[in-house]
Coordinates of C-alpha atoms and ligand atoms in Angstrom, one line a residue:
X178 CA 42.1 66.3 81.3
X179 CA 42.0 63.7 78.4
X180 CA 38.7 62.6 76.7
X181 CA 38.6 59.5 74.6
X182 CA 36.6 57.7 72.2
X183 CA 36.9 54.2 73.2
X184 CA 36.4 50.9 71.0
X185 CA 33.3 50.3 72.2
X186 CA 32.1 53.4 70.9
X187 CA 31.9 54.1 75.2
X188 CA 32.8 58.4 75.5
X189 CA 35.1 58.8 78.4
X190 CA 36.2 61.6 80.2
X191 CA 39.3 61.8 82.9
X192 CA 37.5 64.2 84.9
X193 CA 34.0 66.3 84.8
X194 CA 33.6 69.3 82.4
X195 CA 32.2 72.1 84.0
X196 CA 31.5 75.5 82.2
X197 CA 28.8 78.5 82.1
X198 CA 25.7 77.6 80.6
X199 CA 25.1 79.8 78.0
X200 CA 21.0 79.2 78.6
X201 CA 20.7 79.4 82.1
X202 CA 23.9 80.9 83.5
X203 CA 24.6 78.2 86.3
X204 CA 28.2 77.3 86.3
X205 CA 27.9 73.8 86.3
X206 CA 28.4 70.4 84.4
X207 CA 28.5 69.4 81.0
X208 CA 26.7 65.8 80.7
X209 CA 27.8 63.6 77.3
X210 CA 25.3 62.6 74.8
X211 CA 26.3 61.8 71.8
X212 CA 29.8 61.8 69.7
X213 CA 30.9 60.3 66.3
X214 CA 31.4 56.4 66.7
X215 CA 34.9 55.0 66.9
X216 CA 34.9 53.1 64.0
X217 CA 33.8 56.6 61.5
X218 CA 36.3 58.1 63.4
X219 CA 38.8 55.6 62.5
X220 CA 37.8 55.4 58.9
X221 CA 37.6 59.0 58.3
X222 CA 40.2 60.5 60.3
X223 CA 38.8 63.8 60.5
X224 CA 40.9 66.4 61.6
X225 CA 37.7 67.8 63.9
X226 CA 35.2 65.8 66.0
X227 CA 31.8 67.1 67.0
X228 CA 30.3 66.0 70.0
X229 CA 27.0 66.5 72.1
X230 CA 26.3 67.6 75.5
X231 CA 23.9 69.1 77.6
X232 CA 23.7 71.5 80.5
X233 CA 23.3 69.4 84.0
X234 CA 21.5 72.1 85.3
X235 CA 18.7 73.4 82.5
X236 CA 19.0 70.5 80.2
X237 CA 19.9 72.5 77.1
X238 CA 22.1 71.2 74.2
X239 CA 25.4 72.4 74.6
X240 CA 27.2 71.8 70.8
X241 CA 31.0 71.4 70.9
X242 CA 34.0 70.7 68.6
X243 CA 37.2 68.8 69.3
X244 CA 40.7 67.9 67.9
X245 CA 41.5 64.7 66.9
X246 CA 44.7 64.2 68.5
X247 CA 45.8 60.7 68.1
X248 CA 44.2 57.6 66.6
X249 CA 44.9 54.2 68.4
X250 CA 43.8 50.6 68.1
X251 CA 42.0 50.6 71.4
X252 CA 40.7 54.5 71.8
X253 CA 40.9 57.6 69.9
X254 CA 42.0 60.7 71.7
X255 CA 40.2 64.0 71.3
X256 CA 41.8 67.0 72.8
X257 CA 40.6 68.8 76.2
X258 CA 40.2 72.5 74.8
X259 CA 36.8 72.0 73.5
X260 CA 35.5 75.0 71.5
X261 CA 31.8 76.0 71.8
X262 CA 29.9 75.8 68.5
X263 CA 27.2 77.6 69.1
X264 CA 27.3 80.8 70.5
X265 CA 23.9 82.3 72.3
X266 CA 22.9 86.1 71.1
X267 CA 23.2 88.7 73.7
X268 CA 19.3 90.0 74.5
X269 CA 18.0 93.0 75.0
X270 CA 14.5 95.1 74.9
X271 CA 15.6 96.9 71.7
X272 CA 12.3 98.3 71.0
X273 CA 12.7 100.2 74.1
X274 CA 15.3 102.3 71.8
X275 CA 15.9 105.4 69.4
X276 CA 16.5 103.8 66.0
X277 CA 20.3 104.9 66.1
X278 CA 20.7 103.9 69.5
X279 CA 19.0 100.1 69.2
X280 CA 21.2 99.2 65.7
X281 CA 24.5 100.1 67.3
X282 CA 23.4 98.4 70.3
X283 CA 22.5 95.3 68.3
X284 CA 25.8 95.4 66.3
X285 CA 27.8 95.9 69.6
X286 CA 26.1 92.6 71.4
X287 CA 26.4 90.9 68.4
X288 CA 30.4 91.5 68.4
X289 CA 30.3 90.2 72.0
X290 CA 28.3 87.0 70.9
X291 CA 31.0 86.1 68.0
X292 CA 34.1 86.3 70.7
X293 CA 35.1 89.5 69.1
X294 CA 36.0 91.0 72.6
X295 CA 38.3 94.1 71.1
X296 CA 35.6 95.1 68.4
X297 CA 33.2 94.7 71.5
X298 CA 35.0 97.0 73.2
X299 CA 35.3 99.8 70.4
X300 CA 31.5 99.8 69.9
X301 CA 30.6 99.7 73.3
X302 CA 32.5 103.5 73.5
X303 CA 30.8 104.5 70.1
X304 CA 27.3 103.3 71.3
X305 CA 27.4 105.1 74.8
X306 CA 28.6 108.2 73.5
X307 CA 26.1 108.0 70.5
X308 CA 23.0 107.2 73.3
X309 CA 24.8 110.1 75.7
X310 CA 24.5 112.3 73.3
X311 CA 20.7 112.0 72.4
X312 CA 20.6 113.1 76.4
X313 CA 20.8 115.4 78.5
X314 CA 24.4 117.2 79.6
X315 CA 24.2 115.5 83.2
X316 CA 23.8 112.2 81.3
X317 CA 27.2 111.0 81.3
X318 CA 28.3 111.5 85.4
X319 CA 24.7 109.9 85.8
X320 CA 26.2 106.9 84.2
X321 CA 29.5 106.9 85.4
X322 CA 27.9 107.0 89.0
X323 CA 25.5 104.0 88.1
X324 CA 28.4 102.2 86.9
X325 CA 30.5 102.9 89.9
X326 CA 27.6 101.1 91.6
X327 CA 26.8 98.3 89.9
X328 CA 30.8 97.0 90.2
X329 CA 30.8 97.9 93.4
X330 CA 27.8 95.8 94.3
X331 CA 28.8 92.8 92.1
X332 CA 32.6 92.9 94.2
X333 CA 34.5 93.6 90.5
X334 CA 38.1 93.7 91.1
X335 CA 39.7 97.0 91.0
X336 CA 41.7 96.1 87.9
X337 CA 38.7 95.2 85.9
X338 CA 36.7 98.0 86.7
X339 CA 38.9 100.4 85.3
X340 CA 39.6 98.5 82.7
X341 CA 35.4 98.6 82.1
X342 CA 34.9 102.2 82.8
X343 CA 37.8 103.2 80.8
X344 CA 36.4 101.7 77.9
X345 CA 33.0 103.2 77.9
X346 CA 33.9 106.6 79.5
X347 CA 37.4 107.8 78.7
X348 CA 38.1 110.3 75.7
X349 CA 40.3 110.4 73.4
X350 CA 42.7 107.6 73.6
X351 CA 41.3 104.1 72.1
X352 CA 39.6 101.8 74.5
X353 CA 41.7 99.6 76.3
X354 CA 42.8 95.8 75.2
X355 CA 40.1 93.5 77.0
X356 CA 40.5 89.9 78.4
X357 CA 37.4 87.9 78.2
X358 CA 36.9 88.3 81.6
X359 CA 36.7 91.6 81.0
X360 CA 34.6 91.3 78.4
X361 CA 31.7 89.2 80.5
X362 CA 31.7 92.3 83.0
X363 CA 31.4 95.3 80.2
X364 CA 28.4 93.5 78.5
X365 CA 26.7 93.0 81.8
X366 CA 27.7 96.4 83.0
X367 CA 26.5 98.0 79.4
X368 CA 23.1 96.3 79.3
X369 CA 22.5 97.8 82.9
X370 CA 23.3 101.1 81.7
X371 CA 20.6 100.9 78.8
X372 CA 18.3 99.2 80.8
X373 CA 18.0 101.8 83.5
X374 CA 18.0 104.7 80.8
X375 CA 15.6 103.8 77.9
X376 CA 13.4 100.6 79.0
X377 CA 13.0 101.1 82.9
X378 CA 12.2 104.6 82.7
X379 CA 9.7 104.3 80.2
X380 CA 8.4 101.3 81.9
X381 CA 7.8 103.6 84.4
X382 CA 6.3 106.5 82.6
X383 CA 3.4 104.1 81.0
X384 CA 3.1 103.0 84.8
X385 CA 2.6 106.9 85.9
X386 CA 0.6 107.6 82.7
X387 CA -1.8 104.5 83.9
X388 CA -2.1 105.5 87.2
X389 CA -3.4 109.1 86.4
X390 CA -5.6 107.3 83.8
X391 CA -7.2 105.5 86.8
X392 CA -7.1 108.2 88.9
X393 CA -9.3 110.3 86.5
X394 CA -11.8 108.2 86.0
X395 CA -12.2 107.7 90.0
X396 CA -12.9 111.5 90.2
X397 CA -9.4 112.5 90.8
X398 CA -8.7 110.3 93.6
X399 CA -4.5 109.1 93.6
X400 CA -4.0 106.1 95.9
X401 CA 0.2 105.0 95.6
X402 CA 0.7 102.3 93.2
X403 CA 0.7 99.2 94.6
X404 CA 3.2 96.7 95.6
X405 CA 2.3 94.8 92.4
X406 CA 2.7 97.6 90.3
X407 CA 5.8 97.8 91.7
X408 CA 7.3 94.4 91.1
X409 CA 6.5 95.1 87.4
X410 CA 8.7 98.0 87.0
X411 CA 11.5 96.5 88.5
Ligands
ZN582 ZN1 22.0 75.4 81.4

């Protein structure tokens, strides 16, 4: 693919840019907006362009950076490998969290969100066996289990969800060198594993502590949670 900035200050593309959306997940187009005009470009000769997109399927502004690579009469020509510029934080329900738990936690998406996938990878170990062992001594098979789940429901190749359980599970060896393929699969996988232990279960417990509430003030009488209630926990 080669991208120019033509004369007419006219962006062109030799075929469509498609990437991950960072705000909506869809793997899908990047539109042009805006980039530097050709006759700044020319002037200036930066070594870097920045351009503007935004995601063709939520809209979003999707900030990238370019090398100049050559500097004609007729068209200036950035090169294909555009880097990202700004990078979305990993979310989460921290206040779900013990103290301990949520700033390692915090610190380990953050690594993820900077491209720092080896780093991402040490603290994912440090903050599963710090959370594992605020619990009880069943804790860690329970995970290992739900892990072995979720990659099997989400078809992860074999390869990569050794590589994943490896690095949050195994003992006493350093975690394993991750691609950032690998990466994208860990901090998905990770997030389930905190989700189902800290914020879904007490999502559930203020559900359970409602319901008895209710119950109690209609003289003891315990109809199921509804299908509403439901949905909410989920
Ligand atoms: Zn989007």
């Amino acid at each position: 693919m080669a991208i120019y900035v033509n004369k007419n200050n006219g962006f062109e593309q030799t075929e469509p840019m498609t990437r991950v959306c960072p705000h909506c997940g869809a793997h899908t187009q990047l539109l042009p907006v805006a980039n530097p005009s050709f006759e700044i470009l020319a002037q200036t000769r930066p070594k870097h362009a920045g351009l503007l997109f935004r995601c063709a399927a939520c809209n979003e502004p999707r900030f990238l950076r370019a090398a100049v690579r050559a500097i004609g009469a007729e068209r200036i020509e950035l090169a294909p490998n555009l880097v990202e510029v700004e990078r979305i934080r990993e979310r989460f329900q921290y206040g779900y969290l013990p103290d301990t738990v949520e700033q390692l936690l915090r610190e380990t998406l953050d690594c993820y969100s900077l491209g720092a996938h080896n780093a991402f990878a040490t603290m994912c170990r440090r903050t599963a066996n710090t959370a594992l062992r605020g619990m009880d001594g069943a804790a860690k098979h329970r995970w290992q289990d739900q892990l072995i789940e979720v990659l099997r429901v989400c078809e992860v190749d074999a390869v990569t969800a050794e590589t994943v359980e490896s690095v949050l599970f195994a003992e006493g060896a350093d975690p394993p060198t991750i691609t950032p393929d690998e990466a994208a699969v860990l901090v998905e996988a990770l997030k389930d594993l905190f989700y189902q232990s800290y914020v879904r279960t007490a999502k559930l417990r203020a559900a359970m502590k409602m319901r008895r509430f209710f119950a109690g003030e209609n003289g003891g009488k315990v109809t199921s949670i509804d299908r509403e209630g439901w949905r909410e926990l989920a």
